[in-house]
C-alpha cells in the first residue's frame, strides 16, 4: 500500500479515474481509493470492537448449548481478579456450629488447595 497526496480533490479524482483497475505490464491490477477520514476510521474501529464482543458472546453461548462447561476467558478471569482478593472475603460463623475453622463461602465449597485445578488456563490458537 502506498499513500499519495494531491493538491486538490479534482486532481485526485482524475488520477483515480485514469488508473483505477488498470492492469500493469506485470499483470498486477491497480486498485485506487480515497483514504478513510478520521470519522470513518473511528467507525471501523468501533465496529470491529463490537464484532469481537459479539463473537465472544456467541462462543460462550455455544459452549452452554453444547452442554460443555464453559472455560473462562482470560478477560473474564482478569475482571474477576480485579474485584476479589483472598483478603477481601468476609468470614461468617459456620451454619452448623463450631467446626474448628472459620467458614467462608469459598472454603465451604472449594476443594483444598492441593487438590484444586489451576485457576488460569490459556488456550493458544
Coordinates of C-alpha atoms in Angstrom, one line a residue, residues 1-101:
X1 CA 0.0 0.0 0.0
X2 CA 1.2 3.4 -0.8
X3 CA -0.4 6.7 0.2
X4 CA -0.2 9.6 -2.1
X5 CA -1.4 13.2 -1.6
X6 CA -2.8 15.6 -4.2
X7 CA -3.2 19.4 -4.1
X8 CA -6.9 19.2 -4.9
X9 CA -9.7 16.7 -4.9
X10 CA -10.3 17.2 -8.6
X11 CA -6.7 16.1 -9.4
X12 CA -7.1 13.1 -7.1
X13 CA -10.4 12.1 -8.9
X14 CA -8.8 12.4 -12.3
X15 CA -6.0 10.1 -11.2
X16 CA -8.5 7.6 -9.7
X17 CA -10.5 7.6 -13.0
X18 CA -7.4 7.1 -15.1
X19 CA -5.6 4.4 -13.1
X20 CA -8.2 2.5 -11.0
X21 CA -8.4 -1.2 -12.1
X22 CA -5.7 -0.7 -14.7
X23 CA -3.6 -3.9 -15.2
X24 CA 0.1 -3.2 -15.4
X25 CA 2.7 -4.9 -17.6
X26 CA 3.4 -7.4 -14.8
X27 CA -0.3 -8.4 -14.6
X28 CA -1.0 -6.6 -11.3
X29 CA -4.2 -4.6 -11.2
X30 CA -4.0 -1.2 -9.6
X31 CA -6.8 -0.5 -7.0
X32 CA -7.1 3.1 -6.0
X33 CA -9.5 4.6 -3.5
X34 CA -9.7 7.6 -1.2
X35 CA -8.2 7.2 2.2
X36 CA -10.7 7.0 5.1
X37 CA -11.5 10.1 7.1
X38 CA -10.8 10.2 10.8
X39 CA -14.6 9.6 11.4
X40 CA -14.6 6.6 9.1
X41 CA -11.5 5.1 10.8
X42 CA -13.2 5.6 14.2
X43 CA -16.4 3.9 13.0
X44 CA -14.4 0.9 11.6
X45 CA -12.6 0.6 14.9
X46 CA -15.9 0.7 16.9
X47 CA -17.5 -1.8 14.6
X48 CA -14.5 -4.2 14.9
X49 CA -14.7 -3.9 18.7
X50 CA -18.4 -4.7 18.7
X51 CA -17.9 -7.6 16.3
X52 CA -15.2 -9.1 18.6
X53 CA -17.5 -8.7 21.6
X54 CA -20.4 -10.4 19.8
X55 CA -18.1 -13.2 18.7
X56 CA -17.1 -13.7 22.4
X57 CA -20.8 -13.8 23.4
X58 CA -21.6 -16.3 20.6
X59 CA -18.7 -18.6 21.6
X60 CA -19.8 -18.5 25.2
X61 CA -23.4 -19.3 24.3
X62 CA -22.4 -22.1 22.0
X63 CA -20.4 -23.7 24.9
X64 CA -23.5 -23.5 27.0
X65 CA -25.8 -25.0 24.3
X66 CA -23.3 -27.9 23.8
X67 CA -23.6 -28.7 27.5
X68 CA -20.0 -28.2 28.0
X69 CA -18.6 -26.4 31.0
X70 CA -17.6 -23.1 29.6
X71 CA -13.9 -22.3 30.3
X72 CA -13.5 -18.7 31.5
X73 CA -11.7 -16.5 29.1
X74 CA -8.6 -14.6 30.2
X75 CA -10.6 -11.3 30.1
X76 CA -13.3 -12.7 32.4
X77 CA -10.7 -14.0 34.8
X78 CA -8.9 -10.7 34.9
X79 CA -12.1 -8.9 35.5
X80 CA -12.9 -11.2 38.4
X81 CA -9.4 -11.0 39.8
X82 CA -9.6 -7.2 39.9
X83 CA -12.7 -7.3 42.1
X84 CA -11.8 -10.0 44.5
X85 CA -8.7 -10.8 46.5
X86 CA -8.1 -13.6 49.1
X87 CA -8.1 -10.9 51.9
X88 CA -11.3 -9.3 50.8
X89 CA -13.7 -12.2 51.7
X90 CA -15.8 -11.8 54.7
X91 CA -15.8 -14.6 57.3
X92 CA -19.1 -15.9 58.6
X93 CA -19.9 -18.2 61.5
X94 CA -20.5 -21.8 60.3
X95 CA -24.1 -22.6 59.8
X96 CA -23.6 -25.9 61.6
X97 CA -21.9 -24.5 64.6
X98 CA -18.2 -24.6 65.6
X99 CA -16.2 -26.7 63.2
X100 CA -12.7 -25.5 64.1
X101 CA -12.2 -23.3 61.1

